[in-house]
Amino acid sequence: MNTPIIDFVREYRKREGTRFHMPGHKGHVFFGWEPFDITEIPGADVLHQGRGIIWESEENAAVLFGTGQTFYTTEGSSHCIKAMLAALCMERGVWDRKGEDEGRERKGWENEGRRPWLLAARNVHRSMVDACALLDLDVEFLWGESSESLCSHVISAEQLEEALDRHGERPLAVYVTSPDYLGQMADIPALSRICHREGIPLVVDNAHGAYLHFLEERCHPMDLGAAMCCDSAHKTLPALTGAAYLHVHPEHGQRFLPYARQAMLLFGSTSPSYLTLQSLDYCNAYLAADYEKRLEETLERVEEWKRMFGEAGGRVLPSEPLKIVLDTAGLGYQGDEIGAELREYDIECEYEDQAFVVLMVTPENTGRDWARLHEWGKNTQMLRQSREGIPRAMPERLRSKRVMSIRQAAFAKSEMIPVSRAAGRVCAVQTVSCPPAVPIAICGEEITQAMVGEFKKFGIKEVSVVL
Ligand SMILES: Cc1ncc(COP(=O)(O)O)c(C=O)c1O
């Protein structure tokens, strides 16, 4: 597969021309990558506006992922999520003021009796709530029935049916995060069947799942009927931080494509990183080469490790194939304790909390990495000295009442106060621990005592509340 962005930059660099253009390093080496760090000069195309090398590379990605259109961003899935929600609003014309001029409510919503809203599983990333604040959207959250963590809310088809029946009115979209931070996956085919039947777009935060299209059994949201989704290429592919895709399903191209492009422009920087764009370009060649075979080999390694660790008494949560989710609480250990133990073996995990440790694997993990993990697995305190299991606090207890809309709260006059004094106040701008960046309190909700306890667990000391 060709790599037009990489080729252009290499050629430009070889010419050693004088750079009277941005960036200010002028291609001179400070760290090493500067000669390849260019800007939108003639021939370099313009992200989301041109028909040059970036567009050509995006077309390559769309072919590889089997989508109607794939858009690049150098600003992560956070950017794509805002753009997806904005595209939904534009397509439905929710802010079309013509209706108001004629003395009616917003066009398209006048007969529906409520403001534009989304039906979403509660474990949303903060960027989704930020998007709702910017776009003034309401959200009805669905709580996972068997969820043991705020990070994980797998909603069932029955739950979705029940919620749609209960509300009667159609949401702008159904929104799920799958895979989530604990590697749990929604039943996208079942959810998308319901959404298709009801004529509601299914939008998926697939930030953790770019690789899913390359498994033997393809299970990327675009393969399973989602209308739009985002992937953080940088999470599971060999791409630089910030590299991400917004995919639009071919069936929904007519509806969303023009809007998705406009929405990417609306929220994106006018200075995309060409280093990150080159890494997205490189991913195409990487994926088209022997990635599927290497991915298969990696999955065998992961399975083998999980099997050995399980046989030795370890507890691993079933999850998407490239994550190893250690259920440390089940053996009486805090995830943070085990995270510290892993560090003694020079292993840094992706995420640790009171109950879980998450390791993210890719084919780029080497034999040395696996040797360390095996070594840790043989020696961990968890297996040598088991303790009584730590009960998990069910996230349901974090339900609260909404006092004002997400937008009203996010843009209200506010103050930062110590968490210990926050109970009873209204959450203004959400405070999250990153990772997992799933808000404990959503803007506009009353902060409860249970939320205060959760903030403390995540080491959050101050929160922003409405004045
Ligand atoms: C589930 C989920 N969605 C979205 C994001 C945002 O992705 P990005 O960091 O690429 O902006 C993250 C980041 O960790 C995430 O975990």
Short mmCIF file of C-alpha atoms and ligand atoms in Angstrom, two decimals:
data_model
loop_
_atom_site.label_atom_id
_atom_site.label_comp_id
_atom_site.label_asym_id
_atom_site.label_seq_id
_atom_site.Cartn_x
_atom_site.Cartn_y
_atom_site.Cartn_z
CA MET A 1 0.00 0.00 0.00
CA ASN A 2 1.37 3.43 -0.89
CA THR A 3 2.26 6.08 1.68
CA PRO A 4 1.71 9.48 -0.01
CA ILE A 5 2.21 11.64 3.08
CA ILE A 6 5.46 9.95 4.10
CA ASP A 7 6.75 10.10 0.52
CA PHE A 8 5.98 13.81 0.20
CA VAL A 9 7.72 14.72 3.46
CA ARG A 10 10.77 12.58 2.66
CA GLU A 11 11.09 14.25 -0.73
CA TYR A 12 10.70 17.72 0.79
CA ARG A 13 13.31 16.96 3.40
CA LYS A 14 15.75 15.63 0.77
CA ARG A 15 15.55 18.90 -1.12
CA GLU A 16 16.91 20.74 1.96
CA GLY A 17 15.05 23.88 0.94
CA THR A 18 14.94 26.97 3.08
CA ARG A 19 11.90 26.94 5.33
CA PHE A 20 10.46 30.42 5.68
CA HIS A 21 7.33 28.73 7.02
CA MET A 22 6.10 27.19 10.24
CA PRO A 23 7.11 25.36 12.47
CA GLY A 24 9.72 27.59 14.08
CA HIS A 25 12.40 24.88 14.31
CA LYS A 26 12.81 25.19 10.48
CA GLY A 27 13.60 21.50 10.21
CA HIS A 28 16.75 21.76 12.33
CA VAL A 29 17.35 18.97 14.77
CA PHE A 30 16.62 19.59 18.45
CA PHE A 31 15.11 16.20 19.31
CA GLY A 32 15.51 14.36 16.00
CA TRP A 33 12.10 14.46 14.37
CA GLU A 34 12.07 18.12 13.27
CA PRO A 35 13.12 17.59 9.61
CA PHE A 36 9.90 15.57 9.15
CA ASP A 37 7.68 18.05 10.96
CA ILE A 38 6.16 20.28 8.31
CA THR A 39 2.96 22.24 7.89
CA GLU A 40 0.32 22.62 5.19
CA ILE A 41 2.65 23.91 2.45
CA PRO A 42 1.68 23.57 -1.25
CA GLY A 43 1.57 19.89 -2.14
CA ALA A 44 1.08 18.84 1.49
CA ASP A 45 -2.73 19.03 1.23
CA VAL A 46 -5.07 20.51 3.85
CA LEU A 47 -6.65 18.20 6.41
CA HIS A 48 -10.40 17.70 5.73
CA GLN A 49 -10.42 20.28 2.94
CA GLY A 50 -8.17 19.10 0.14
CA ARG A 51 -8.00 16.31 -2.38
CA GLY A 52 -4.27 15.71 -2.13
CA ILE A 53 -1.97 13.40 -0.21
CA ILE A 54 -3.93 13.36 3.08
CA TRP A 55 -7.16 12.61 1.25
CA GLU A 56 -5.39 9.85 -0.71
CA SER A 57 -4.07 8.34 2.50
CA GLU A 58 -7.52 8.55 4.14
CA GLU A 59 -8.93 6.71 1.11
CA ASN A 60 -6.36 3.96 1.71
CA ALA A 61 -7.49 3.71 5.33
CA ALA A 62 -11.15 3.58 4.27
CA VAL A 63 -10.37 0.64 1.97
CA LEU A 64 -8.45 -1.16 4.72
CA PHE A 65 -11.20 -0.65 7.31
CA GLY A 66 -13.98 -1.28 4.76
CA THR A 67 -15.74 2.01 5.54
CA GLY A 68 -17.59 4.54 3.44
CA GLN A 69 -15.16 7.22 4.56
CA THR A 70 -12.39 7.48 7.11
CA PHE A 71 -11.23 10.85 8.40
CA TYR A 72 -7.87 11.39 10.09
CA THR A 73 -7.24 13.55 13.09
CA THR A 74 -4.10 14.30 15.05
CA GLU A 75 -6.17 15.25 18.11
CA GLY A 76 -7.39 11.88 19.26
CA SER A 77 -10.76 10.24 19.57
CA SER A 78 -11.69 13.20 21.78
CA HIS A 79 -11.85 15.27 18.59
CA CYS A 80 -13.79 12.60 16.67
CA ILE A 81 -16.37 12.22 19.44
CA LYS A 82 -17.18 15.93 19.37
CA ALA A 83 -17.35 15.79 15.57
CA MET A 84 -19.64 12.73 15.54
CA LEU A 85 -22.13 14.35 17.87
CA ALA A 86 -21.99 17.63 15.94
CA ALA A 87 -22.60 15.73 12.68
CA LEU A 88 -25.70 14.14 14.24
CA CYS A 89 -27.00 17.60 15.17
CA MET A 90 -26.30 19.05 11.73
CA GLU A 91 -27.94 16.13 9.94
CA ARG A 92 -31.10 16.42 12.03
CA GLY A 93 -31.04 20.23 11.77
CA VAL A 94 -31.56 20.58 15.51
CA TRP A 95 -30.24 24.12 15.54
CA ASP A 96 -32.08 25.24 12.48
CA ARG A 97 -33.57 28.56 13.59
CA LYS A 98 -36.12 28.83 10.80
CA GLY A 99 -38.73 27.13 12.95
CA GLU A 100 -38.19 29.65 15.73
CA ASP A 101 -38.60 32.59 13.36
CA GLU A 102 -42.03 31.24 12.63
CA GLY A 103 -42.80 31.15 16.31
CA ARG A 104 -42.20 27.44 16.68
CA GLU A 105 -39.63 25.49 18.62
CA ARG A 106 -36.50 24.17 16.96
CA LYS A 107 -37.12 22.68 13.55
CA GLY A 108 -37.34 18.91 13.62
CA TRP A 109 -38.04 18.78 17.33
CA GLU A 110 -41.23 20.80 17.52
CA ASN A 111 -43.42 17.71 17.58
CA GLU A 112 -41.20 15.67 19.79
CA GLY A 113 -41.66 17.64 22.95
CA ARG A 114 -38.09 17.63 24.19
CA ARG A 115 -34.64 18.98 23.52
CA PRO A 116 -32.19 16.98 21.39
CA TRP A 117 -30.94 14.06 23.44
CA LEU A 118 -28.81 10.95 23.30
CA LEU A 119 -29.31 7.55 24.84
CA ALA A 120 -25.90 6.46 26.13
CA ALA A 121 -24.31 3.79 28.29
CA ARG A 122 -23.05 5.57 31.42
CA ASN A 123 -19.33 4.78 31.03
CA VAL A 124 -18.76 7.62 28.54
CA HIS A 125 -15.37 9.25 28.17
CA ARG A 126 -15.33 12.86 29.32
CA SER A 127 -15.02 14.10 25.72
CA MET A 128 -18.59 12.89 25.09
CA VAL A 129 -19.90 15.02 27.95
CA ASP A 130 -17.74 17.94 26.77
CA ALA A 131 -19.35 17.57 23.34
CA CYS A 132 -22.81 17.62 24.93
CA ALA A 133 -21.89 20.82 26.76
CA LEU A 134 -20.66 22.46 23.56
CA LEU A 135 -23.65 21.29 21.52
CA ASP A 136 -26.25 21.65 24.29
CA LEU A 137 -27.40 18.06 24.18
CA ASP A 138 -29.16 16.15 26.94
CA VAL A 139 -28.26 12.57 27.71
CA GLU A 140 -30.30 9.74 29.18
CA PHE A 141 -27.78 7.34 30.66
CA LEU A 142 -28.21 3.59 30.77
CA TRP A 143 -26.44 1.73 33.55
CA GLY A 144 -24.90 -1.68 32.85
CA GLU A 145 -26.90 -4.40 34.58
CA SER A 146 -23.94 -6.38 35.90
CA SER A 147 -21.39 -3.58 36.01
CA GLU A 148 -18.71 -3.77 38.70
CA SER A 149 -16.93 -0.57 37.75
CA LEU A 150 -17.81 2.91 36.49
CA CYS A 151 -15.50 2.10 33.55
CA SER A 152 -17.76 -0.69 32.33
CA HIS A 153 -21.42 -0.52 31.39
CA VAL A 154 -22.38 -3.16 28.88
CA ILE A 155 -25.99 -2.52 27.99
CA SER A 156 -28.09 -5.34 26.62
CA ALA A 157 -30.45 -5.32 23.65
CA GLU A 158 -33.37 -5.78 26.08
CA GLN A 159 -32.26 -2.74 28.06
CA LEU A 160 -32.09 -0.66 24.91
CA GLU A 161 -35.55 -1.84 23.77
CA GLU A 162 -36.97 -1.08 27.19
CA ALA A 163 -35.40 2.40 27.28
CA LEU A 164 -36.70 3.27 23.81
CA ASP A 165 -40.19 2.08 24.77
CA ARG A 166 -40.07 4.03 28.02
CA HIS A 167 -39.04 7.29 26.39
CA GLY A 168 -41.30 7.01 23.39
CA GLU A 169 -39.47 9.82 21.60
CA ARG A 170 -36.50 9.13 19.39
CA PRO A 171 -33.03 10.10 20.59
CA LEU A 172 -30.56 11.69 18.21
CA ALA A 173 -28.49 8.52 18.49
CA VAL A 174 -27.67 5.57 20.68
CA TYR A 175 -24.10 5.92 21.96
CA VAL A 176 -21.95 3.17 23.45
CA THR A 177 -18.33 2.79 24.45
CA SER A 178 -17.05 -0.55 23.23
CA PRO A 179 -14.51 -1.88 24.07
CA ASP A 180 -14.33 -0.03 27.35
CA TYR A 181 -11.42 0.53 29.68
CA LEU A 182 -11.88 -2.91 31.23
CA GLY A 183 -12.02 -4.51 27.79
CA GLN A 184 -15.75 -5.27 27.94
CA MET A 185 -17.57 -5.25 24.61
CA ALA A 186 -21.16 -4.41 23.80
CA ASP A 187 -23.27 -6.69 21.62
CA ILE A 188 -23.01 -4.26 18.70
CA PRO A 189 -24.88 -6.52 16.19
CA ALA A 190 -27.88 -6.77 18.55
CA LEU A 191 -27.86 -3.05 19.39
CA SER A 192 -27.46 -2.08 15.75
CA ARG A 193 -30.37 -4.32 14.69
CA ILE A 194 -32.64 -2.40 17.07
CA CYS A 195 -31.23 0.94 15.94
CA HIS A 196 -31.73 0.05 12.26
CA ARG A 197 -35.31 -1.00 12.93
CA GLU A 198 -36.02 2.27 14.75
CA GLY A 199 -34.09 4.43 12.28
CA ILE A 200 -31.71 5.65 15.00
CA PRO A 201 -27.98 5.88 14.27
CA LEU A 202 -25.73 3.77 16.51
CA VAL A 203 -22.56 5.70 17.34
CA VAL A 204 -19.67 3.86 18.97
CA ASP A 205 -16.68 5.09 20.91
CA ASN A 206 -14.27 2.43 19.63
CA ALA A 207 -11.21 4.32 20.87
CA HIS A 208 -9.73 1.05 22.17
CA GLY A 209 -10.65 -1.13 19.21
CA ALA A 210 -9.01 -0.05 15.93
CA TYR A 211 -7.52 -3.54 15.59
CA LEU A 212 -10.89 -5.31 15.76
CA HIS A 213 -11.33 -5.14 11.98
CA PHE A 214 -8.18 -7.21 11.52
CA LEU A 215 -9.16 -10.21 13.62
CA GLU A 216 -10.03 -13.45 11.86
CA GLU A 217 -13.62 -12.83 12.90
CA ARG A 218 -13.99 -9.14 12.12
CA CYS A 219 -15.75 -7.35 14.94
CA HIS A 220 -15.01 -3.67 14.45
CA PRO A 221 -18.15 -1.52 14.94
CA MET A 222 -18.06 -0.71 11.21
CA ASP A 223 -18.29 -4.46 10.49
CA LEU A 224 -21.23 -4.85 12.84
CA GLY A 225 -23.61 -2.11 11.76
CA ALA A 226 -22.63 1.09 13.63
CA ALA A 227 -23.33 4.31 11.71
CA MET A 228 -20.19 6.11 12.88
CA CYS A 229 -17.34 5.33 15.23
CA CYS A 230 -13.99 6.66 16.33
CA ASP A 231 -10.76 4.69 16.83
CA SER A 232 -7.70 6.00 18.61
CA ALA A 233 -5.06 4.56 16.27
CA HIS A 234 -2.49 5.47 18.91
CA LYS A 235 -4.01 3.12 21.50
CA THR A 236 -3.58 -0.19 19.68
CA LEU A 237 -1.66 0.49 16.44
CA PRO A 238 1.91 1.76 16.07
CA ALA A 239 0.79 5.38 15.66
CA LEU A 240 1.90 8.53 17.45
CA THR A 241 -0.18 9.87 20.32
CA GLY A 242 -3.18 11.79 18.99
CA ALA A 243 -3.53 9.72 15.81
CA ALA A 244 -7.17 8.72 15.39
CA TYR A 245 -9.85 7.88 12.85
CA LEU A 246 -13.47 8.86 12.45
CA HIS A 247 -15.21 6.21 10.35
CA VAL A 248 -18.57 6.60 8.61
CA HIS A 249 -20.35 3.41 7.53
CA PRO A 250 -21.05 3.23 3.76
CA GLU A 251 -24.80 2.85 4.37
CA HIS A 252 -24.86 6.12 6.28
CA GLY A 253 -22.52 8.00 3.94
CA GLN A 254 -25.28 10.01 2.29
CA ARG A 255 -26.59 11.17 5.63
CA PHE A 256 -23.46 11.95 7.57
CA LEU A 257 -20.47 12.41 5.27
CA PRO A 258 -20.71 16.13 4.44
CA TYR A 259 -21.54 16.92 8.05
CA ALA A 260 -18.79 14.74 9.49
CA ARG A 261 -16.21 16.64 7.42
CA GLN A 262 -17.58 20.02 8.50
CA ALA A 263 -17.73 18.91 12.10
CA MET A 264 -14.11 17.75 12.07
CA LEU A 265 -13.19 21.23 10.85
CA LEU A 266 -15.37 22.86 13.49
CA PHE A 267 -13.48 21.30 16.40
CA GLY A 268 -10.03 20.68 14.91
CA SER A 269 -6.83 22.69 14.97
CA THR A 270 -5.69 24.36 11.75
CA SER A 271 -2.21 23.02 12.47
CA PRO A 272 -2.43 19.22 12.37
CA SER A 273 0.79 17.46 13.25
CA TYR A 274 2.39 16.07 10.11
CA LEU A 275 4.39 13.68 12.26
CA THR A 276 1.12 12.18 13.45
CA LEU A 277 -0.33 12.25 9.93
CA GLN A 278 2.73 10.36 8.70
CA SER A 279 2.25 7.78 11.41
CA LEU A 280 -1.38 7.29 10.27
CA ASP A 281 -0.09 6.98 6.71
CA TYR A 282 2.45 4.44 7.90
CA CYS A 283 -0.28 2.44 9.67
CA ASN A 284 -1.91 1.76 6.30
CA ALA A 285 1.22 0.07 4.99
CA TYR A 286 1.67 -1.71 8.32
CA LEU A 287 -1.91 -3.01 8.37
CA ALA A 288 -1.79 -4.06 4.72
CA ALA A 289 1.42 -6.06 5.24
CA ASP A 290 1.52 -8.98 7.71
CA TYR A 291 -0.43 -7.35 10.55
CA GLU A 292 -3.22 -9.94 10.64
CA LYS A 293 -0.71 -12.76 11.05
CA ARG A 294 1.22 -10.89 13.74
CA LEU A 295 -2.00 -10.02 15.52
CA GLU A 296 -3.00 -13.71 15.50
CA GLU A 297 0.37 -14.68 17.00
CA THR A 298 0.01 -12.00 19.67
CA LEU A 299 -3.46 -13.23 20.60
CA GLU A 300 -2.06 -16.73 21.05
CA ARG A 301 0.57 -15.32 23.40
CA VAL A 302 -2.05 -13.41 25.38
CA GLU A 303 -4.28 -16.48 25.62
CA GLU A 304 -1.36 -18.65 26.67
CA TRP A 305 -0.36 -16.19 29.39
CA LYS A 306 -3.92 -15.89 30.66
CA ARG A 307 -4.27 -19.68 30.72
CA MET A 308 -1.03 -20.16 32.69
CA PHE A 309 -1.83 -17.37 35.10
CA GLY A 310 -5.35 -18.70 35.61
CA GLU A 311 -4.09 -22.24 36.26
CA ALA A 312 -1.72 -20.84 38.88
CA GLY A 313 -4.69 -19.29 40.69
CA GLY A 314 -4.70 -15.80 39.12
CA ARG A 315 -7.95 -14.08 38.21
CA VAL A 316 -8.29 -12.56 34.77
CA LEU A 317 -11.51 -10.93 33.57
CA PRO A 318 -12.79 -12.14 30.17
CA SER A 319 -12.18 -9.16 27.85
CA GLU A 320 -11.43 -8.01 24.31
CA PRO A 321 -8.46 -10.00 23.08
CA LEU A 322 -5.69 -7.39 23.33
CA LYS A 323 -6.29 -6.55 26.99
CA ILE A 324 -5.25 -8.44 30.08
CA VAL A 325 -7.55 -7.34 32.89
CA LEU A 326 -6.41 -8.60 36.29
CA ASP A 327 -9.17 -8.89 38.85
CA THR A 328 -6.96 -8.14 41.84
CA ALA A 329 -9.83 -7.44 44.25
CA GLY A 330 -10.99 -11.03 43.73
CA LEU A 331 -7.77 -12.15 45.42
CA GLY A 332 -7.94 -9.46 48.08
CA TYR A 333 -5.47 -6.98 46.55
CA GLN A 334 -5.94 -3.38 45.48
CA GLY A 335 -5.10 -2.87 41.81
CA ASP A 336 -2.74 -0.06 42.84
CA GLU A 337 -0.74 -2.51 45.03
CA ILE A 338 -0.28 -4.82 42.07
CA GLY A 339 0.57 -1.89 39.79
CA ALA A 340 3.42 -1.08 42.21
CA GLU A 341 4.51 -4.72 42.22
CA LEU A 342 4.60 -4.77 38.40
CA ARG A 343 6.84 -1.68 38.49
CA GLU A 344 9.41 -3.72 40.42
CA TYR A 345 9.64 -5.86 37.28
CA ASP A 346 9.98 -2.74 35.11
CA ILE A 347 6.44 -3.19 33.82
CA GLU A 348 4.11 -0.18 33.59
CA CYS A 349 0.43 -1.03 33.20
CA GLU A 350 -2.18 1.01 31.32
CA TYR A 351 -4.53 1.38 34.25
CA GLU A 352 -4.88 0.45 37.89
CA ASP A 353 -7.62 1.21 40.40
CA GLN A 354 -8.90 -0.29 43.61
CA ALA A 355 -10.01 -3.54 41.98
CA PHE A 356 -8.37 -3.99 38.58
CA VAL A 357 -5.11 -3.72 36.67
CA VAL A 358 -5.28 -3.38 32.88
CA LEU A 359 -2.42 -4.31 30.57
CA MET A 360 -2.70 -3.32 26.92
CA VAL A 361 -0.83 -5.57 24.50
CA THR A 362 0.06 -5.16 20.82
CA PRO A 363 2.27 -7.13 18.42
CA GLU A 364 4.96 -4.57 19.26
CA ASN A 365 5.44 -6.09 22.73
CA THR A 366 8.70 -8.00 22.53
CA GLY A 367 9.89 -11.35 23.89
CA ARG A 368 11.57 -9.44 26.73
CA ASP A 369 8.23 -7.86 27.70
CA TRP A 370 6.57 -11.28 27.82
CA ALA A 371 9.48 -12.76 29.78
CA ARG A 372 9.04 -10.02 32.41
CA LEU A 373 5.30 -10.62 32.58
CA HIS A 374 5.83 -14.36 33.01
CA GLU A 375 8.40 -13.68 35.72
CA TRP A 376 6.01 -11.38 37.57
CA GLY A 377 3.17 -13.91 37.11
CA LYS A 378 5.25 -16.63 38.79
CA ASN A 379 6.22 -14.47 41.73
CA THR A 380 3.32 -12.18 42.45
CA GLN A 381 2.27 -11.86 46.05
CA MET A 382 -1.33 -12.34 44.91
CA LEU A 383 -0.67 -16.01 44.21
CA ARG A 384 1.68 -16.65 47.12
CA GLN A 385 -0.50 -15.15 49.81
CA SER A 386 -4.16 -15.00 48.96
CA ARG A 387 -6.43 -12.77 51.02
CA GLU A 388 -10.14 -12.42 51.44
CA GLY A 389 -11.71 -10.82 48.35
CA ILE A 390 -12.36 -7.06 48.48
CA PRO A 391 -16.07 -6.39 47.85
CA ARG A 392 -16.61 -4.20 44.82
CA ALA A 393 -18.74 -1.11 45.14
CA MET A 394 -21.45 -1.21 42.48
CA PRO A 395 -21.40 1.92 40.31
CA GLU A 396 -25.21 2.13 40.46
CA ARG A 397 -24.80 3.89 43.77
CA LEU A 398 -23.35 6.85 41.85
CA ARG A 399 -26.73 7.64 40.31
CA SER A 400 -27.75 11.18 41.12
CA LYS A 401 -30.37 13.74 40.20
CA ARG A 402 -29.97 16.24 37.41
CA VAL A 403 -30.39 19.82 38.57
CA MET A 404 -29.58 21.66 35.34
CA SER A 405 -28.56 20.81 31.78
CA ILE A 406 -25.01 19.72 30.99
CA ARG A 407 -24.41 22.95 29.08
CA GLN A 408 -25.87 25.22 31.76
CA ALA A 409 -23.62 23.62 34.37
CA ALA A 410 -20.48 23.46 32.23
CA PHE A 411 -20.72 27.18 31.39
CA ALA A 412 -22.07 28.38 34.75
CA LYS A 413 -20.14 30.56 37.17
CA SER A 414 -18.32 28.06 39.33
CA GLU A 415 -15.74 27.56 42.06
CA MET A 416 -13.25 24.85 42.96
CA ILE A 417 -13.89 23.40 46.42
CA PRO A 418 -12.39 20.54 48.42
CA VAL A 419 -14.10 17.24 47.62
CA SER A 420 -15.02 16.78 51.29
CA ARG A 421 -17.37 19.81 51.05
CA ALA A 422 -18.91 18.90 47.68
CA ALA A 423 -21.91 16.77 48.72
CA GLY A 424 -25.16 18.55 47.86
CA ARG A 425 -23.51 20.94 45.38
CA VAL A 426 -24.01 20.81 41.60
CA CYS A 427 -21.12 19.54 39.45
CA ALA A 428 -19.94 22.29 37.07
CA VAL A 429 -17.04 21.27 34.82
CA GLN A 430 -16.49 17.58 35.36
CA THR A 431 -13.40 16.41 37.18
CA VAL A 432 -12.01 13.07 36.08
CA SER A 433 -8.99 10.98 36.81
CA CYS A 434 -7.15 10.13 33.64
CA PRO A 435 -7.20 7.25 32.89
CA PRO A 436 -10.05 6.25 32.70
CA ALA A 437 -11.56 9.76 32.23
CA VAL A 438 -15.07 8.47 32.92
CA PRO A 439 -16.77 11.25 34.90
CA ILE A 440 -17.80 10.32 38.44
CA ALA A 441 -20.27 13.22 38.44
CA ILE A 442 -21.64 14.60 35.19
CA CYS A 443 -22.00 18.39 34.77
CA GLY A 444 -25.37 19.50 36.17
CA GLU A 445 -25.79 16.54 38.54
CA GLU A 446 -26.01 16.94 42.29
CA ILE A 447 -22.85 15.56 43.90
CA THR A 448 -23.74 12.82 46.37
CA GLN A 449 -21.86 11.43 49.36
CA ALA A 450 -21.18 8.25 47.33
CA MET A 451 -19.57 10.39 44.60
CA VAL A 452 -17.43 12.14 47.21
CA GLY A 453 -16.18 8.70 48.31
CA GLU A 454 -15.39 7.80 44.70
CA PHE A 455 -13.53 11.09 44.06
CA LYS A 456 -11.37 10.33 47.09
CA LYS A 457 -10.64 6.81 45.87
CA PHE A 458 -9.32 8.25 42.61
CA GLY A 459 -7.18 10.77 44.48
CA ILE A 460 -9.26 13.74 43.30
CA LYS A 461 -8.98 16.50 45.90
CA GLU A 462 -10.98 19.38 44.44
CA VAL A 463 -14.07 19.61 42.26
CA SER A 464 -15.68 22.39 40.31
CA VAL A 465 -19.22 23.23 41.48
CA VAL A 466 -21.83 25.71 40.31
CA LEU A 467 -21.91 28.94 42.36
C1 LIG B 1 -13.06 5.01 25.96
C2 LIG B 1 -12.28 6.20 25.50
N1 LIG B 1 -12.83 7.04 24.61
C3 LIG B 1 -12.19 8.12 24.16
C4 LIG B 1 -10.92 8.41 24.59
C5 LIG B 1 -10.23 9.63 24.05
O1 LIG B 1 -9.26 9.21 23.16
P1 LIG B 1 -8.03 10.12 22.76
O2 LIG B 1 -7.06 10.06 23.89
O3 LIG B 1 -7.51 9.46 21.51
O4 LIG B 1 -8.52 11.49 22.51
C6 LIG B 1 -10.29 7.57 25.52
C7 LIG B 1 -8.96 7.89 26.02
O5 LIG B 1 -8.38 7.24 26.80
C8 LIG B 1 -10.99 6.43 25.99
O6 LIG B 1 -10.46 5.61 26.88
#
